[in-house]
Tab-separated table of C-alpha atoms in Angstrom:
chain	number	residue	atom	x	y	z
R	1	LYS	CA	-6.532	115.425	-167.749
R	2	ALA	CA	-8.353	112.541	-169.377
R	3	GLY	CA	-6.133	109.914	-170.964
R	4	VAL	CA	-6.210	108.480	-174.452
R	5	THR	CA	-9.522	106.800	-175.181
R	6	GLN	CA	-10.203	104.152	-177.785
R	7	THR	CA	-13.501	102.813	-179.024
R	8	PRO	CA	-14.712	100.193	-179.226
R	9	ARG	CA	-12.725	98.184	-176.702
R	10	TYR	CA	-13.659	94.851	-178.237
R	11	LEU	CA	-14.758	93.937	-181.731
R	12	ILE	CA	-15.528	90.704	-183.540
R	13	LYS	CA	-15.621	90.651	-187.326
R	14	THR	CA	-15.511	88.031	-190.054
R	15	ARG	CA	-13.032	87.673	-192.876
R	16	GLY	CA	-13.595	90.056	-195.745
R	17	GLN	CA	-15.345	92.694	-193.660
R	18	GLN	CA	-13.933	96.087	-192.921
R	19	VAL	CA	-13.555	97.809	-189.574
R	20	THR	CA	-13.033	101.328	-188.246
R	21	LEU	CA	-11.397	102.013	-184.902
R	22	SER	CA	-11.434	105.359	-183.164
R	23	CYS	CA	-8.932	107.140	-180.949
R	24	SER	CA	-9.335	110.359	-178.973
R	25	PRO	CA	-5.974	111.771	-177.878
R	26	ILE	CA	-5.179	113.621	-174.689
R	27	SER	CA	-6.443	117.188	-174.898
R	28	GLY	CA	-3.866	119.387	-176.581
R	29	HIS	CA	-1.979	116.523	-178.195
R	30	ARG	CA	-1.608	116.830	-181.946
R	31	SER	CA	0.189	113.589	-182.783
R	32	VAL	CA	-1.610	110.262	-182.889
R	33	SER	CA	0.176	107.001	-183.654
R	34	TRP	CA	-1.273	103.552	-184.190
R	35	TYR	CA	0.305	100.223	-183.307
R	36	GLN	CA	-0.660	96.601	-183.785
R	37	GLN	CA	0.210	94.061	-181.119
R	38	THR	CA	0.094	90.306	-181.736
R	39	PRO	CA	1.684	87.438	-179.799
R	40	GLY	CA	3.811	86.501	-182.789
R	41	GLN	CA	5.010	89.884	-184.034
R	42	GLY	CA	4.873	91.942	-180.869
R	43	LEU	CA	4.195	95.668	-181.028
R	44	GLN	CA	4.487	97.093	-184.532
R	45	PHE	CA	4.105	100.672	-185.697
R	46	LEU	CA	1.351	101.276	-188.224
R	47	PHE	CA	1.337	105.029	-188.854
R	48	GLU	CA	1.415	108.443	-187.246
R	49	TYR	CA	-0.730	111.471	-187.908
R	50	PHE	CA	0.141	115.021	-186.997
R	51	SER	CA	-2.088	117.978	-187.771
R	52	GLU	CA	-4.290	115.858	-190.050
R	53	THR	CA	-1.324	114.665	-192.137
R	54	GLN	CA	0.282	111.247	-192.137
R	55	ARG	CA	3.826	111.873	-190.951
R	56	ASN	CA	5.187	108.335	-190.685
R	57	LYS	CA	4.122	104.959	-191.976
R	58	GLY	CA	5.123	101.452	-190.955
R	59	ASN	CA	5.415	98.393	-193.122
R	60	PHE	CA	1.783	97.352	-193.431
R	61	PRO	CA	-0.306	96.678	-196.558
R	62	GLY	CA	-2.585	99.298	-198.035
R	63	ARG	CA	-5.606	97.625	-196.415
R	64	PHE	CA	-4.594	99.529	-193.299
R	65	SER	CA	-5.359	103.216	-193.499
R	66	GLY	CA	-6.069	106.065	-191.182
R	67	ARG	CA	-6.989	109.669	-190.908
R	68	GLN	CA	-6.972	112.475	-188.410
R	69	PHE	CA	-9.568	115.142	-187.912
R	70	SER	CA	-9.118	118.810	-187.104
R	71	ASN	CA	-9.772	118.107	-183.404
R	72	SER	CA	-6.878	115.570	-183.489
R	73	ARG	CA	-9.165	112.586	-183.100
R	74	SER	CA	-8.052	109.750	-185.331
R	75	GLU	CA	-9.600	106.756	-186.990
R	76	MET	CA	-7.980	103.641	-188.338
R	77	ASN	CA	-9.589	101.502	-191.013
R	78	VAL	CA	-8.795	97.968	-192.036
R	79	SER	CA	-10.471	96.680	-195.186
R	80	THR	CA	-10.906	93.100	-196.365
R	81	LEU	CA	-10.103	91.654	-192.967
R	82	GLU	CA	-7.907	88.572	-192.712
R	83	LEU	CA	-7.570	86.139	-189.829
R	84	GLY	CA	-4.070	87.489	-189.198
R	85	ASP	CA	-5.468	90.933	-188.482
R	86	SER	CA	-6.699	89.700	-185.114
R	87	ALA	CA	-4.740	91.795	-182.659
R	88	LEU	CA	-4.754	94.476	-180.022
R	89	TYR	CA	-4.723	97.836	-181.790
R	90	LEU	CA	-3.167	100.581	-179.720
R	91	CYS	CA	-3.303	104.298	-180.177
R	92	ALA	CA	-0.769	106.667	-178.651
R	93	SER	CA	-0.819	110.442	-178.474
R	94	SER	CA	1.798	113.066	-177.831
R	95	PRO	CA	2.055	116.856	-178.145
R	96	GLY	CA	3.906	116.328	-181.407
R	97	THR	CA	7.559	117.275	-181.103
R	98	GLN	CA	10.261	114.711	-181.672
R	99	THR	CA	11.208	114.234	-178.038
R	100	ASP	CA	7.689	113.962	-176.697
R	101	THR	CA	6.592	111.067	-174.577
R	102	GLN	CA	3.824	109.031	-176.165
R	103	TYR	CA	0.858	108.028	-174.030
R	104	PHE	CA	-1.017	104.900	-174.972
R	105	GLY	CA	-4.707	104.139	-174.796
R	106	PRO	CA	-6.167	100.855	-173.543
R	107	GLY	CA	-6.435	99.424	-177.044
R	108	THR	CA	-9.124	97.805	-179.151
R	109	ARG	CA	-9.114	94.020	-179.201
R	110	LEU	CA	-10.097	92.932	-182.730
R	111	THR	CA	-10.966	89.312	-183.384
R	112	VAL	CA	-11.428	88.171	-186.970
R	113	LEU	CA	-13.327	84.912	-187.439
M	1	LEU	CA	17.316	102.341	-186.201
M	2	ALA	CA	19.256	101.100	-183.188
M	3	LYS	CA	18.334	97.536	-182.238
M	4	THR	CA	17.798	96.792	-178.569
M	5	THR	CA	18.550	93.564	-176.732
M	6	GLN	CA	17.171	92.793	-173.289
M	7	PRO	CA	16.606	89.604	-171.281
M	8	ILE	CA	13.462	87.735	-172.198
M	9	SER	CA	12.426	87.216	-168.591
M	10	MET	CA	13.430	87.900	-164.992
M	11	ASP	CA	12.173	86.738	-161.628
M	12	SER	CA	12.308	88.709	-158.403
M	13	TYR	CA	10.738	88.819	-154.952
M	14	GLU	CA	8.712	91.513	-153.309
M	15	GLY	CA	10.795	94.230	-151.713
M	16	GLN	CA	13.862	93.605	-153.850
M	17	GLU	CA	15.465	96.044	-156.244
M	18	VAL	CA	15.261	94.935	-159.869
M	19	ASN	CA	17.701	96.014	-162.538
M	20	ILE	CA	16.906	95.339	-166.190
M	21	THR	CA	19.727	96.014	-168.621
M	22	CYS	CA	19.228	96.807	-172.274
M	23	SER	CA	21.914	96.814	-174.966
M	24	HIS	CA	21.745	99.274	-177.851
M	25	ASN	CA	25.150	99.145	-179.516
M	26	ASN	CA	24.160	101.165	-182.585
M	27	ILE	CA	22.588	104.077	-180.751
M	28	ALA	CA	22.977	107.351	-182.617
M	29	THR	CA	24.035	110.675	-181.184
M	30	ASN	CA	20.553	112.124	-181.040
M	31	ASP	CA	18.699	109.002	-179.909
M	32	TYR	CA	16.884	108.916	-176.585
M	33	ILE	CA	16.349	105.829	-174.431
M	34	THR	CA	12.818	105.214	-173.238
M	35	TRP	CA	11.274	102.505	-171.081
M	36	TYR	CA	7.667	101.404	-171.064
M	37	GLN	CA	5.742	98.981	-168.854
M	38	GLN	CA	2.862	96.895	-170.138
M	39	PHE	CA	0.292	94.798	-168.318
M	40	PRO	CA	-1.715	92.140	-170.189
M	41	SER	CA	-4.338	93.551	-172.550
M	42	GLN	CA	-3.416	97.146	-171.719
M	43	GLY	CA	-1.485	99.793	-173.573
M	44	PRO	CA	2.163	100.393	-172.645
M	45	ARG	CA	2.733	102.917	-169.895
M	46	PHE	CA	5.670	105.338	-170.025
M	47	ILE	CA	8.123	104.825	-167.165
M	48	ILE	CA	11.205	106.917	-167.809
M	49	GLN	CA	13.310	108.466	-170.545
M	50	GLY	CA	16.899	109.646	-170.656
M	51	TYR	CA	19.805	110.654	-172.843
M	52	LYS	CA	22.880	110.164	-170.654
M	53	THR	CA	24.049	109.661	-167.034
M	54	LYS	CA	21.220	109.120	-164.589
M	55	VAL	CA	17.551	110.022	-164.532
M	56	THR	CA	15.271	109.394	-161.580
M	57	ASN	CA	11.548	109.830	-161.118
M	58	GLU	CA	9.014	108.659	-158.587
M	59	VAL	CA	8.872	105.109	-159.918
M	60	ALA	CA	12.283	104.244	-161.366
M	61	SER	CA	15.832	105.240	-162.150
M	62	LEU	CA	17.599	104.989	-165.478
M	63	PHE	CA	21.360	104.600	-165.628
M	64	ILE	CA	23.155	105.297	-168.895
M	65	PRO	CA	26.953	104.911	-169.109
M	66	ALA	CA	29.108	107.379	-170.999
M	67	ASP	CA	29.262	105.294	-174.183
M	68	ARG	CA	25.437	104.979	-174.191
M	69	LYS	CA	25.644	101.470	-175.635
M	70	SER	CA	23.513	100.116	-172.824
M	71	SER	CA	21.116	101.330	-170.182
M	72	THR	CA	19.737	99.915	-166.946
M	73	LEU	CA	16.249	100.402	-165.609
M	74	SER	CA	16.190	100.156	-161.825
M	75	LEU	CA	12.948	99.484	-159.961
M	76	PRO	CA	13.350	99.933	-156.210
M	77	ARG	CA	11.502	97.615	-153.832
M	78	VAL	CA	9.238	95.891	-156.347
M	79	SER	CA	5.787	94.648	-155.434
M	80	LEU	CA	3.537	92.012	-156.984
M	81	SER	CA	1.866	94.730	-159.047
M	82	ASP	CA	5.154	95.371	-160.858
M	83	THR	CA	4.768	92.039	-162.651
M	84	ALA	CA	4.630	93.135	-166.275
M	85	VAL	CA	6.579	93.316	-169.519
M	86	TYR	CA	9.183	96.063	-169.675
M	87	TYR	CA	10.264	97.468	-173.027
M	88	CYS	CA	13.470	99.323	-173.727
M	89	LEU	CA	13.269	101.562	-176.777
M	90	VAL	CA	15.672	103.799	-178.593
M	91	LYS	CA	13.756	106.741	-179.925
M	92	ALA	CA	15.210	108.294	-183.022
M	93	LEU	CA	15.191	112.069	-183.090
M	94	ARG	CA	13.742	112.493	-186.521
M	95	ALA	CA	10.534	113.737	-188.004
M	96	GLY	CA	7.623	112.053	-186.419
M	97	ASN	CA	7.023	109.781	-183.471
M	98	MET	CA	7.677	106.179	-184.391
M	99	LEU	CA	8.514	103.807	-181.557
M	100	THR	CA	10.227	100.521	-182.387
M	101	PHE	CA	9.471	97.908	-179.745
M	102	GLY	CA	11.602	94.834	-179.185
M	103	GLY	CA	10.497	91.712	-177.375
M	104	GLY	CA	10.622	93.213	-173.908
M	105	THR	CA	11.516	91.651	-170.556
M	106	ARG	CA	8.834	89.743	-168.727
M	107	LEU	CA	9.308	90.493	-165.024
M	108	MET	CA	7.685	88.142	-162.548
M	109	VAL	CA	7.571	89.354	-158.943
M	110	LYS	CA	6.938	86.595	-156.441
M	111	PRO	CA	5.694	86.943	-152.855
């Protein structure tokens, strides 16, 4: 089975721009979660989507949004980029029940200049 | 959410057994304990998960005492490639899949 894939792997943007990151979960997985990892704050939960609905949300501003499509693929959008948004953005998928193991993708490295 | 505490770093040598202990004093009845491994610039990789007593798989063992206030990840005969950050997480059994990561333990395996 193919693992979680994320595109693009690397991205450079400037302040004020917006960006869209994509995540394709493992086949059959219905839950997709997004995390932000920075040296200062570590790994932080952004949100989770299950069956096209946001099921959980972390403590991030409204500039961070996401969606999930009927094939379970998910996108994450960050508007009005700030320097502090530079991070590794990780996507994780799981079948969707509460005890499922989450499998992470390789991440998208976003640099905001 | 139960907070986890684990050592910031550990050093070991190739071939040794490494035990990383995690404290989770406020663990709730339905919480699971999960460990992930992460290499630089990669996503975390699931290692092992358990609820109580002992769980073993092909890469590690997880020991959980009866009071469940701590857990120990045991890596047998580590190699240089086991150098990574290891995260202990308490996964709440509630709607959704939200993992709360702490600072992790940076394991350095030396030759």
